[in-house]
Tab-separated table of N, CA, C and O in Angstrom:
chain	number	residue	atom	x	y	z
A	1	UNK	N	-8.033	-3.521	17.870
A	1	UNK	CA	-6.628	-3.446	17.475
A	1	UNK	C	-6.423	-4.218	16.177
A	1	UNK	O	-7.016	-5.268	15.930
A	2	UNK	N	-5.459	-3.574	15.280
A	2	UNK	CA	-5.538	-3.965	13.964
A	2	UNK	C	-3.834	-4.364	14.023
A	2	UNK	O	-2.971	-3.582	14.423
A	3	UNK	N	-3.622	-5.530	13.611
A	3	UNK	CA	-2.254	-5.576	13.346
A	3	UNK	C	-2.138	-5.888	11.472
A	3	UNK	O	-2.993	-6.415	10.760
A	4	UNK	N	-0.257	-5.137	10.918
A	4	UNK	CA	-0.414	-5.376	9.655
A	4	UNK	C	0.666	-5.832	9.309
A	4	UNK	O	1.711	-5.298	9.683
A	5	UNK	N	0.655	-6.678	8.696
A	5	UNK	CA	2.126	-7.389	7.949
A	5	UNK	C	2.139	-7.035	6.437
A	5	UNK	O	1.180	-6.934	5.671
A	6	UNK	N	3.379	-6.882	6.214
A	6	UNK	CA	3.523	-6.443	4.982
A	6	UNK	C	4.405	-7.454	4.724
A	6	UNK	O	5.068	-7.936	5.642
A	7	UNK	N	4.568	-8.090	2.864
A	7	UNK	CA	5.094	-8.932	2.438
A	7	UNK	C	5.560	-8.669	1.357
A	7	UNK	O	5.450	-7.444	1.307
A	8	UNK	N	6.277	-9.187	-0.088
A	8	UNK	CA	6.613	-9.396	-1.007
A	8	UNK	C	7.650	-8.284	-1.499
A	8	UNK	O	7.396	-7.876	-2.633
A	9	UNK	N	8.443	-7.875	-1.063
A	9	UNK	CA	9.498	-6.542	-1.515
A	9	UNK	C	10.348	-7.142	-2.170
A	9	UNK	O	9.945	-8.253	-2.515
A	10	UNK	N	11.742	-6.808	-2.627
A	10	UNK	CA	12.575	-6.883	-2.593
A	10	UNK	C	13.365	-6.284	-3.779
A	10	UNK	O	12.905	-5.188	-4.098
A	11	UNK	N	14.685	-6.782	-4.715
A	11	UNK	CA	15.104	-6.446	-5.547
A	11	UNK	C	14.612	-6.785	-6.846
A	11	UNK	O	14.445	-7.980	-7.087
A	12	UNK	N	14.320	-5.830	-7.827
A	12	UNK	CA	13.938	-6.124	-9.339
A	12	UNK	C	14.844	-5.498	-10.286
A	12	UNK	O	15.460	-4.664	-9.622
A	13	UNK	N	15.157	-5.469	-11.215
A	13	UNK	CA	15.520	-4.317	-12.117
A	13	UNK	C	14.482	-4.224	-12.673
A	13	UNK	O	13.516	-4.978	-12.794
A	14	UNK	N	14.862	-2.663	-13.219
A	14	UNK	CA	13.857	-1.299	-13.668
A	14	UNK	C	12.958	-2.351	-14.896
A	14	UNK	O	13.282	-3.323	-15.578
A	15	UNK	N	12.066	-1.781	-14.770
A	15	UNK	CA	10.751	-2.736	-15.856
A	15	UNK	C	10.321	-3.795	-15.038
A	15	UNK	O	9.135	-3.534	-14.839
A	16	UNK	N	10.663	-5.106	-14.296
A	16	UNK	CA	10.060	-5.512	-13.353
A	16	UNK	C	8.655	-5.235	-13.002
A	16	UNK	O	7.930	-4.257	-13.179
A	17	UNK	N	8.458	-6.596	-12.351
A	17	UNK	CA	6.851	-6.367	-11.337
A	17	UNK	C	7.485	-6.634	-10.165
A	17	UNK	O	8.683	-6.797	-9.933
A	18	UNK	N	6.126	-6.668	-9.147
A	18	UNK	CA	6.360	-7.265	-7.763
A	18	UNK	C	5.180	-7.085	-7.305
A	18	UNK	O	4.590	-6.016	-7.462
A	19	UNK	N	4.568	-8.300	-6.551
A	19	UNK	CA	3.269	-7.812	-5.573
A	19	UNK	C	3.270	-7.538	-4.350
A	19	UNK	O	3.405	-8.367	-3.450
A	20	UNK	N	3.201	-6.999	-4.289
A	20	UNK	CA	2.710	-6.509	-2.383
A	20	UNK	C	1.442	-7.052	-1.889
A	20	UNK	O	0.329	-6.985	-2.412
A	21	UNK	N	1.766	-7.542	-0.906
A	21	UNK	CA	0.797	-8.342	0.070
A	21	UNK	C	1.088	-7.406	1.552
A	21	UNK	O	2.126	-6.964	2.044
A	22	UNK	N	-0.279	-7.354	1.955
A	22	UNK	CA	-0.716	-6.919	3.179
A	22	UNK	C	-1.773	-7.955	4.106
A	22	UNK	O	-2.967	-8.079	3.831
A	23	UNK	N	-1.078	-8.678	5.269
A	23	UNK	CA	-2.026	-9.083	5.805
A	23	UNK	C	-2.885	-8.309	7.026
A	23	UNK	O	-2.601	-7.324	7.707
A	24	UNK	N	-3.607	-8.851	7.011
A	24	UNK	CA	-4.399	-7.783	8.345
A	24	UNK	C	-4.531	-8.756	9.835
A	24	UNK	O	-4.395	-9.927	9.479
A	25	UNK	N	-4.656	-8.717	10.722
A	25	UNK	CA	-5.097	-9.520	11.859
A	25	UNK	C	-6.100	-8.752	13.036
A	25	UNK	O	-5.732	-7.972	13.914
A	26	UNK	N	-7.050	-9.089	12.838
A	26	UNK	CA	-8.136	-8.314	13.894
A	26	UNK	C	-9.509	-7.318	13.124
A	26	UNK	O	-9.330	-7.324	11.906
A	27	UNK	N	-10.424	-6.727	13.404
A	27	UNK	CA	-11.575	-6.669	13.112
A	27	UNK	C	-11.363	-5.732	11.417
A	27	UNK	O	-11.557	-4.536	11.635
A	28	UNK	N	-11.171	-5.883	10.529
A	28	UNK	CA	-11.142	-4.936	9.336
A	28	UNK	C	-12.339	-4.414	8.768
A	28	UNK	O	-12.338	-3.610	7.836
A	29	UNK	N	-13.461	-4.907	9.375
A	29	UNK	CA	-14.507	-4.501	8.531
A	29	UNK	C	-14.953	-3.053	8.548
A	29	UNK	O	-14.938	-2.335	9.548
A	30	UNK	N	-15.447	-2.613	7.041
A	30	UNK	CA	-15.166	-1.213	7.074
A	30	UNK	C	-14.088	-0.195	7.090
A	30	UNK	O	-14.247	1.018	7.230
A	31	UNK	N	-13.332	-0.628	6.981
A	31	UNK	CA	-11.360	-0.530	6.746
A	31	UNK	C	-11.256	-0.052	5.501
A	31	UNK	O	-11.372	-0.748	4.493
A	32	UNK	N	-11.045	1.094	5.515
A	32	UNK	CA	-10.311	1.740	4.028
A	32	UNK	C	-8.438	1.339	4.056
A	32	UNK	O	-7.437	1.845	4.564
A	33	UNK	N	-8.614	0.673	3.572
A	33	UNK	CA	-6.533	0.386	3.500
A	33	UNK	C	-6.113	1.270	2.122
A	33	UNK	O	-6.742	1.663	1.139
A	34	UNK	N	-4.823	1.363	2.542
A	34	UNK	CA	-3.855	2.457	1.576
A	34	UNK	C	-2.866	1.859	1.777
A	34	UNK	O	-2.593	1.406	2.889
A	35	UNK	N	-1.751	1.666	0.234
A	35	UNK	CA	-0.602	1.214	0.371
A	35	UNK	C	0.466	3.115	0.349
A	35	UNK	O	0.238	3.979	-0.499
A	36	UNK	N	1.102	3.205	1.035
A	36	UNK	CA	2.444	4.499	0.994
A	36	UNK	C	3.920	3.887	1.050
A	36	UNK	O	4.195	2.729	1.365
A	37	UNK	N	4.978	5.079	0.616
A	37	UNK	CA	6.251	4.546	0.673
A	37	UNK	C	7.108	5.800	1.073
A	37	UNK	O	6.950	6.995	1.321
A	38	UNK	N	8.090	4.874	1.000
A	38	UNK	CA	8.684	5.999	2.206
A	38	UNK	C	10.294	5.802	1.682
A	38	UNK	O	10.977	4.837	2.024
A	39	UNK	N	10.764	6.862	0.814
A	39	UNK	CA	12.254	6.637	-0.076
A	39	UNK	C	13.215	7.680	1.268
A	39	UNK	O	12.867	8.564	2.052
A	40	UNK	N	14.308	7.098	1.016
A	40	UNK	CA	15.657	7.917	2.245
A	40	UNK	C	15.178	9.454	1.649
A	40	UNK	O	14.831	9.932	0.569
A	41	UNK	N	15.372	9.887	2.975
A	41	UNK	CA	15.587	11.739	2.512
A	41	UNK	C	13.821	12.316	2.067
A	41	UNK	O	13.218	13.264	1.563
A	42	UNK	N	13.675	11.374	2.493
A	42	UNK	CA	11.586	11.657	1.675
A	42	UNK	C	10.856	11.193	2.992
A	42	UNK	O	11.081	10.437	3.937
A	43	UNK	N	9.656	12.219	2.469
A	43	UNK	CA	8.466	11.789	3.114
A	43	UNK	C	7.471	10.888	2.886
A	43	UNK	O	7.067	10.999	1.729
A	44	UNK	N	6.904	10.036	3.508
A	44	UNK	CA	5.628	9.100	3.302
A	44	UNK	C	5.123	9.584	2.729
A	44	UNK	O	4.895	10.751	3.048
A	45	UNK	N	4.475	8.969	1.244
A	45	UNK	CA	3.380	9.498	0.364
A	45	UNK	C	2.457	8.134	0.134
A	45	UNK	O	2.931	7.027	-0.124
A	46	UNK	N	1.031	8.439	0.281
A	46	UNK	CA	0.233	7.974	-0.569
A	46	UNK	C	0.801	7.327	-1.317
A	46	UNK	O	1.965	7.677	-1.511
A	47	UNK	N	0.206	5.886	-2.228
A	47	UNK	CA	0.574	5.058	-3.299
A	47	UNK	C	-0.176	4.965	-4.198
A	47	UNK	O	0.032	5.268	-5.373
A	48	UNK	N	-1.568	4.333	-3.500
A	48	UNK	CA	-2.889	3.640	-3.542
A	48	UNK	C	-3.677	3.340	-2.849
A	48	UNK	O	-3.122	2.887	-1.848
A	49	UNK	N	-4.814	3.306	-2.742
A	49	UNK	CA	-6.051	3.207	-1.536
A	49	UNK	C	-7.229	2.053	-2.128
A	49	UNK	O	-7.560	1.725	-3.267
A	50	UNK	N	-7.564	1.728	-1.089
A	50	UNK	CA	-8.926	1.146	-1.456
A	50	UNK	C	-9.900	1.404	-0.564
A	50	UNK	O	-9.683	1.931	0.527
A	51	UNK	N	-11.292	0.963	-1.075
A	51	UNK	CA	-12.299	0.897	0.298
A	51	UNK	C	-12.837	-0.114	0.015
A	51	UNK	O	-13.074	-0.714	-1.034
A	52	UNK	N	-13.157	-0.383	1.824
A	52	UNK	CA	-13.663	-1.715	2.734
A	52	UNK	C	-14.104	-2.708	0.886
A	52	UNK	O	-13.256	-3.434	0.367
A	53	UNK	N	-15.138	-2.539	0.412
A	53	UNK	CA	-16.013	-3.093	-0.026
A	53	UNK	C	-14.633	-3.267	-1.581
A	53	UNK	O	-14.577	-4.265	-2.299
A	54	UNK	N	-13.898	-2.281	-1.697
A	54	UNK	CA	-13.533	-2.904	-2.900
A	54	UNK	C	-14.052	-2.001	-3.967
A	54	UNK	O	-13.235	-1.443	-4.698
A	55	UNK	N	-14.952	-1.861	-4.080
A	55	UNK	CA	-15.428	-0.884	-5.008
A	55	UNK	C	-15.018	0.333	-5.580
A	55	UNK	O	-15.406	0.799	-6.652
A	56	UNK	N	-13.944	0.971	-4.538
A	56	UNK	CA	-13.678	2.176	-5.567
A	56	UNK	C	-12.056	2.431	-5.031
A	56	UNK	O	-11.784	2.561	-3.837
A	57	UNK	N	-11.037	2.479	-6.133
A	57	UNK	CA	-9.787	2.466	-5.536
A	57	UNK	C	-8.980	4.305	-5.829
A	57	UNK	O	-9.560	5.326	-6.200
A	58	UNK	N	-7.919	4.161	-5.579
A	58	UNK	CA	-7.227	5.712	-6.099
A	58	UNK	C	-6.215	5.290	-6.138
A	58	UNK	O	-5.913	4.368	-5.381
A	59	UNK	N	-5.244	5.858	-7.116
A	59	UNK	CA	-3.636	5.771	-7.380
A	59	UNK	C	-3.097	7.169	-7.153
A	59	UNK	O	-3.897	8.069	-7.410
A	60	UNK	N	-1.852	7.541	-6.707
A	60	UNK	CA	-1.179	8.175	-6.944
A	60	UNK	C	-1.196	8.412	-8.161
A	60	UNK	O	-1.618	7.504	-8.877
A	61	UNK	N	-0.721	9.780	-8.854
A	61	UNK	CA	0.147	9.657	-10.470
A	61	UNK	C	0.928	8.983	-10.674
A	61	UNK	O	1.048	8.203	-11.618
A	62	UNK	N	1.934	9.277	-9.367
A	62	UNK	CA	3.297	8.440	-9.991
A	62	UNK	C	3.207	6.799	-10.086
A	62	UNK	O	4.235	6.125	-10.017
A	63	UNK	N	2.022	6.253	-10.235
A	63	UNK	CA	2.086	4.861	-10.023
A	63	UNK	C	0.612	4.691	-10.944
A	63	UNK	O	-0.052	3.657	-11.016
A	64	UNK	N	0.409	5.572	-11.395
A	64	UNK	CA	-1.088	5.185	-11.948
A	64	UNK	C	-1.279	4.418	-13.383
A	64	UNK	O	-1.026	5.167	-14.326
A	65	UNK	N	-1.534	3.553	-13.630
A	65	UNK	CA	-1.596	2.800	-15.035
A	65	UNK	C	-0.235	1.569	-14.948
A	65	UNK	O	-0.266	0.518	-15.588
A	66	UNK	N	0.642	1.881	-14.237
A	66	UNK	CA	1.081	0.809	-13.488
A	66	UNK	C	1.235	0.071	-12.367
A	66	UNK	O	2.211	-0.637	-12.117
A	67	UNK	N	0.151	0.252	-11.598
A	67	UNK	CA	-0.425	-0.380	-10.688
A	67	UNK	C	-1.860	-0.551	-10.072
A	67	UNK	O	-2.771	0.265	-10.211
A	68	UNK	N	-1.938	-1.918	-9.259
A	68	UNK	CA	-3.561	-2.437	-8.808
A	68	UNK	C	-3.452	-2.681	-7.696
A	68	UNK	O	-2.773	-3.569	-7.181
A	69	UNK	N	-4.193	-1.820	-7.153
A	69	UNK	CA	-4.516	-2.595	-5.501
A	69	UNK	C	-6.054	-3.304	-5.718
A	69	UNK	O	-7.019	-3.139	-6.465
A	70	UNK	N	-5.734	-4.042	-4.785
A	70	UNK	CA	-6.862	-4.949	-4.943
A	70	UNK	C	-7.591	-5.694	-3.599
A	70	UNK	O	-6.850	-5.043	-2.862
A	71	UNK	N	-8.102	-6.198	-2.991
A	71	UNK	CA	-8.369	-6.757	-1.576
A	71	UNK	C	-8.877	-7.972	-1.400
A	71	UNK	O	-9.850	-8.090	-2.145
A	72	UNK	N	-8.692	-8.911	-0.787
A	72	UNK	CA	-9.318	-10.220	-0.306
A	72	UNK	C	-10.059	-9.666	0.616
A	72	UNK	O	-9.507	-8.793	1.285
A	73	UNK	N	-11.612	-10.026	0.945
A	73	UNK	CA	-11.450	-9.741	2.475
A	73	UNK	C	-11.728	-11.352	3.261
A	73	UNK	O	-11.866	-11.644	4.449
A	74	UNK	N	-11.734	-11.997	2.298
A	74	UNK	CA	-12.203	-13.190	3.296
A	74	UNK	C	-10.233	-13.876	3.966
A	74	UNK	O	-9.881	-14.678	4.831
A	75	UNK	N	-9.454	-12.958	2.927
A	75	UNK	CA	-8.241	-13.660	3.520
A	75	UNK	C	-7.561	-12.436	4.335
A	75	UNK	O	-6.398	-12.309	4.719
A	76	UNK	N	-8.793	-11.492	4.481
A	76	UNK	CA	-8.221	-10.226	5.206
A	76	UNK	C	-6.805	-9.465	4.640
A	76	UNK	O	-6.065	-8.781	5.348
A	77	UNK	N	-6.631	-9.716	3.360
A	77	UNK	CA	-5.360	-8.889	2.723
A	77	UNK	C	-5.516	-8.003	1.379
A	77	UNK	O	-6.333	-8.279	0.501
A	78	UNK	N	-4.819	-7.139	1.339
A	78	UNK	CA	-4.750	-6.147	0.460
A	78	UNK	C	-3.325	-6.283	0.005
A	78	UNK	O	-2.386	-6.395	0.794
A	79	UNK	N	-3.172	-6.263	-1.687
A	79	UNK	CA	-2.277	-6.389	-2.531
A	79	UNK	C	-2.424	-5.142	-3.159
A	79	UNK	O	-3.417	-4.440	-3.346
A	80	UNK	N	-0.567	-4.927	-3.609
A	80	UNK	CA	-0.453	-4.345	-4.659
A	80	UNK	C	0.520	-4.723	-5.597
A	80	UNK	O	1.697	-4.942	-5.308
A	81	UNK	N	-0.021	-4.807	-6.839
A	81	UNK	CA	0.734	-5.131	-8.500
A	81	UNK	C	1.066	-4.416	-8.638
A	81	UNK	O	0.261	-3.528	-8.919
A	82	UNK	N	2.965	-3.928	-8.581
A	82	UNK	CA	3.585	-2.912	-9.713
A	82	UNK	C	4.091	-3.958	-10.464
A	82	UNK	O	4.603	-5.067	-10.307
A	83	UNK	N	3.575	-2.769	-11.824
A	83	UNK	CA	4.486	-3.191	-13.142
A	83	UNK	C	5.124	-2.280	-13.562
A	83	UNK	O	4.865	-1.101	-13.319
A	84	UNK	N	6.210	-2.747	-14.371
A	84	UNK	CA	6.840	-1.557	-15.218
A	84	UNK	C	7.735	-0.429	-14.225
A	84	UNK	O	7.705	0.791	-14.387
A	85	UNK	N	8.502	-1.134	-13.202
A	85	UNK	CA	8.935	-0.599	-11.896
A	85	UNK	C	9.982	0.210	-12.612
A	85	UNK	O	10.480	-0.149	-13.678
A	86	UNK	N	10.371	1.602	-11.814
A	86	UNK	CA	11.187	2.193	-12.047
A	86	UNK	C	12.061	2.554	-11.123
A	86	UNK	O	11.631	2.457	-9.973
A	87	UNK	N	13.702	3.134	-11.303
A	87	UNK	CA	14.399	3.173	-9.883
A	87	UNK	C	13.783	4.389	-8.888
A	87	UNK	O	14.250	4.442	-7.750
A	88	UNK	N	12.763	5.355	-9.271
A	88	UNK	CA	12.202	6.199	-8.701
A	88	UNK	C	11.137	5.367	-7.187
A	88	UNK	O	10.736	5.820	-6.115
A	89	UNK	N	11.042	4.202	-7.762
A	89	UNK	CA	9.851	3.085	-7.294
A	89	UNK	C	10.927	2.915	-5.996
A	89	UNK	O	10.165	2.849	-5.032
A	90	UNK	N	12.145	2.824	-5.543
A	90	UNK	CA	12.684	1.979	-4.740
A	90	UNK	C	12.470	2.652	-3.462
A	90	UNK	O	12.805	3.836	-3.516
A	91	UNK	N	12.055	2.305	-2.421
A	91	UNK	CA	10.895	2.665	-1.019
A	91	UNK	C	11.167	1.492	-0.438
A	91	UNK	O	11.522	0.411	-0.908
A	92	UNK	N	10.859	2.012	1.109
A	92	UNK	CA	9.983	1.379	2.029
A	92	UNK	C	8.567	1.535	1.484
A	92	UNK	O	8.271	2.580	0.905
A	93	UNK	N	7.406	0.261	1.681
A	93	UNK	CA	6.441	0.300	1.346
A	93	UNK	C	5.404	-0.235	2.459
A	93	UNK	O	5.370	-1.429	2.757
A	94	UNK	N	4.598	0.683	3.028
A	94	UNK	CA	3.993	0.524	4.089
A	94	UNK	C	2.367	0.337	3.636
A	94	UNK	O	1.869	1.084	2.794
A	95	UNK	N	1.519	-0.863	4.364
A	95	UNK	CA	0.512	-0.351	4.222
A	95	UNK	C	-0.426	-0.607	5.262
A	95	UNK	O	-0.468	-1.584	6.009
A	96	UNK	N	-1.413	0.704	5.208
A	96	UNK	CA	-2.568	0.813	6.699
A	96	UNK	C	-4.083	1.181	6.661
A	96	UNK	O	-4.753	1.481	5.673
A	97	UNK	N	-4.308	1.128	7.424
A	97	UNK	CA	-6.288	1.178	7.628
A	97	UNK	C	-6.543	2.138	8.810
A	97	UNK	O	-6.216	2.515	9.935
A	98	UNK	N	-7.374	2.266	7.726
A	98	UNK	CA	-8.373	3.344	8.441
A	98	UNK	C	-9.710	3.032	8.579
A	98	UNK	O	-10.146	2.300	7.690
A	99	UNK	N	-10.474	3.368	9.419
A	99	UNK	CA	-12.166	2.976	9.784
A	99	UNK	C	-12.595	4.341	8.609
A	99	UNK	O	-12.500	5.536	8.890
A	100	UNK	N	-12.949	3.922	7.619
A	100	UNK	CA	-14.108	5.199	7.599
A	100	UNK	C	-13.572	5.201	5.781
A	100	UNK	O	-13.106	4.241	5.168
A	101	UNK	N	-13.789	6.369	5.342
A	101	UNK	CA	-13.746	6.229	3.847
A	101	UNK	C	-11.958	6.281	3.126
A	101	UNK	O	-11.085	5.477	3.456
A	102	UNK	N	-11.864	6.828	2.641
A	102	UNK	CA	-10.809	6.260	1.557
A	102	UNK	C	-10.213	7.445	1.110
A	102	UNK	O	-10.775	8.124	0.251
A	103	UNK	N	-8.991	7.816	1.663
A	103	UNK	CA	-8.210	9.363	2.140
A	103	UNK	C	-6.733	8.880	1.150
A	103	UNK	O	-6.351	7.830	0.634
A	104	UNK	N	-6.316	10.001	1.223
A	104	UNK	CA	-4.674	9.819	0.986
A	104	UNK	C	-3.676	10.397	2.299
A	104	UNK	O	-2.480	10.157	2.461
A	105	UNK	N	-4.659	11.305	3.241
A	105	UNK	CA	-3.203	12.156	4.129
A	105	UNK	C	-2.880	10.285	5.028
A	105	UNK	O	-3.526	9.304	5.397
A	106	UNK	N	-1.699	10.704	4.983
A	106	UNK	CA	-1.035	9.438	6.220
A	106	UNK	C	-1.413	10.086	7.388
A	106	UNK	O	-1.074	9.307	8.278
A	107	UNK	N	-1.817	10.867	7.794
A	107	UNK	CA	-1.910	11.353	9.245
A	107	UNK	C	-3.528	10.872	9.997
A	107	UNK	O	-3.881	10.972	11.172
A	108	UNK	N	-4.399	10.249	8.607
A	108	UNK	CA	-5.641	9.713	8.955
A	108	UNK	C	-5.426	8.032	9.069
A	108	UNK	O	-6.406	7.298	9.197
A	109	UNK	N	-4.650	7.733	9.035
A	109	UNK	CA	-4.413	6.362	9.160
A	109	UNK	C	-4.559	5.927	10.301
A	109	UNK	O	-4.578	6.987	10.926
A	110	UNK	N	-4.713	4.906	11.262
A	110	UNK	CA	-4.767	4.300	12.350
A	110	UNK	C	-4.138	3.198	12.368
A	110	UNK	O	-4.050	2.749	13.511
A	111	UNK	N	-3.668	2.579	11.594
A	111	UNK	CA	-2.800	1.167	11.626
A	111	UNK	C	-2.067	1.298	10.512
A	111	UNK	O	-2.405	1.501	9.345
A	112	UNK	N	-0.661	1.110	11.191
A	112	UNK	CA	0.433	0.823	10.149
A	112	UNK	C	0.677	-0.948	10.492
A	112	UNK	O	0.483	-1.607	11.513
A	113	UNK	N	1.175	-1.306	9.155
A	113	UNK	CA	2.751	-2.360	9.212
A	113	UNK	C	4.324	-1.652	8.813
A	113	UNK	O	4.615	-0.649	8.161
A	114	UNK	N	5.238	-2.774	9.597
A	114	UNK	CA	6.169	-2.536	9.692
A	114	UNK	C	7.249	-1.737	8.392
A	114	UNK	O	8.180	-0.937	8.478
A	115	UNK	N	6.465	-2.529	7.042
A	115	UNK	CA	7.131	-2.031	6.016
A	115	UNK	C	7.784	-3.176	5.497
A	115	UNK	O	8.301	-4.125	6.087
A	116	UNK	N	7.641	-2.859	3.979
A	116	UNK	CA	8.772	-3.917	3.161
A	116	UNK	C	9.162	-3.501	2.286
A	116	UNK	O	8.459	-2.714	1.652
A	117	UNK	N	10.732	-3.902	1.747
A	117	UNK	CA	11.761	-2.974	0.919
A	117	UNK	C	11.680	-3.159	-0.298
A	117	UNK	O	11.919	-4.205	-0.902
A	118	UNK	N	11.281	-1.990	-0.788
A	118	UNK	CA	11.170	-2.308	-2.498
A	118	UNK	C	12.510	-1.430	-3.132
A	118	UNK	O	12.703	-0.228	-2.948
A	119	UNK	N	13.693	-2.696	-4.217
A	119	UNK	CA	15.091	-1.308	-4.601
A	119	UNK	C	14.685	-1.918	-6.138
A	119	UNK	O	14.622	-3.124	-6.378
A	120	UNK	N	14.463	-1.001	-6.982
A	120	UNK	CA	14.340	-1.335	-8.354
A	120	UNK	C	15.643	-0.497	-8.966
A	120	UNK	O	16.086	0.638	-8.787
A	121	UNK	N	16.074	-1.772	-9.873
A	121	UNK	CA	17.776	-1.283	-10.351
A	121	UNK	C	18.013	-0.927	-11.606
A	121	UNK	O	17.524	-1.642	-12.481
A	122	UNK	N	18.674	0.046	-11.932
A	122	UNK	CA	18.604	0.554	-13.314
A	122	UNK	C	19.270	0.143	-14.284
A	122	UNK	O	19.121	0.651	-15.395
């Protein structure tokens, strides 16, 4: 059992950063994590992904060249750096693991967190 906390949301105006923190609690090793978001009236999409080792990540478009996911694993957490936030950016921002390689569908996921609110203001 994997539990996930999600951290660092909140209000920016447009151009802004913010990091996202993901903690993990319980066995991660081998854990592909993905950060997704989830805007009113929308569906969960993909953000950013990583795998276990770190080595090879993926962005969305809509976030690509302004943002880094990145991973601790000795502190068991996965971050993400937006920069250059836009009001398109403002989501719930969820992120989860998966055993195995490094996907975008949300429907391969196995562990969510609760979510944290990202509103970027124009």
């Amino acid at each position: 059992q994997v539990q996930l906390v999600e951290s660092g949301g909140g209000l920016v105006q447009a151009g802004g950063s913010l990091r996202l923190s993901c903690a993990a609690s319980g066995h991660t090793s081998s854990y592909a994590m993905g950060w997704f978001r989830q805007a009113p009236g929308k569906e969960r999409e993909f953000v950013a992904g990583i795998t276990w080792s770190g080595g090879s990540t993926y962005y969305a478009d809509s976030v690509k060249g302004r943002s880094t996911i990145s991973r601790d694993n000795a502190k068991n957490t996965v971050y993400l750096q937006m920069n250059s936030l836009k009001p398109e950016d403002t989501a719930d921002y969820y992120c989860a693991v998966r055993r195995g390689s490094l996907v975008v569908l949300t429907t391969l996921y196995d562990y969510w967190g609760q979510g944290t609110q990202v509103t970027v203001s124009s």
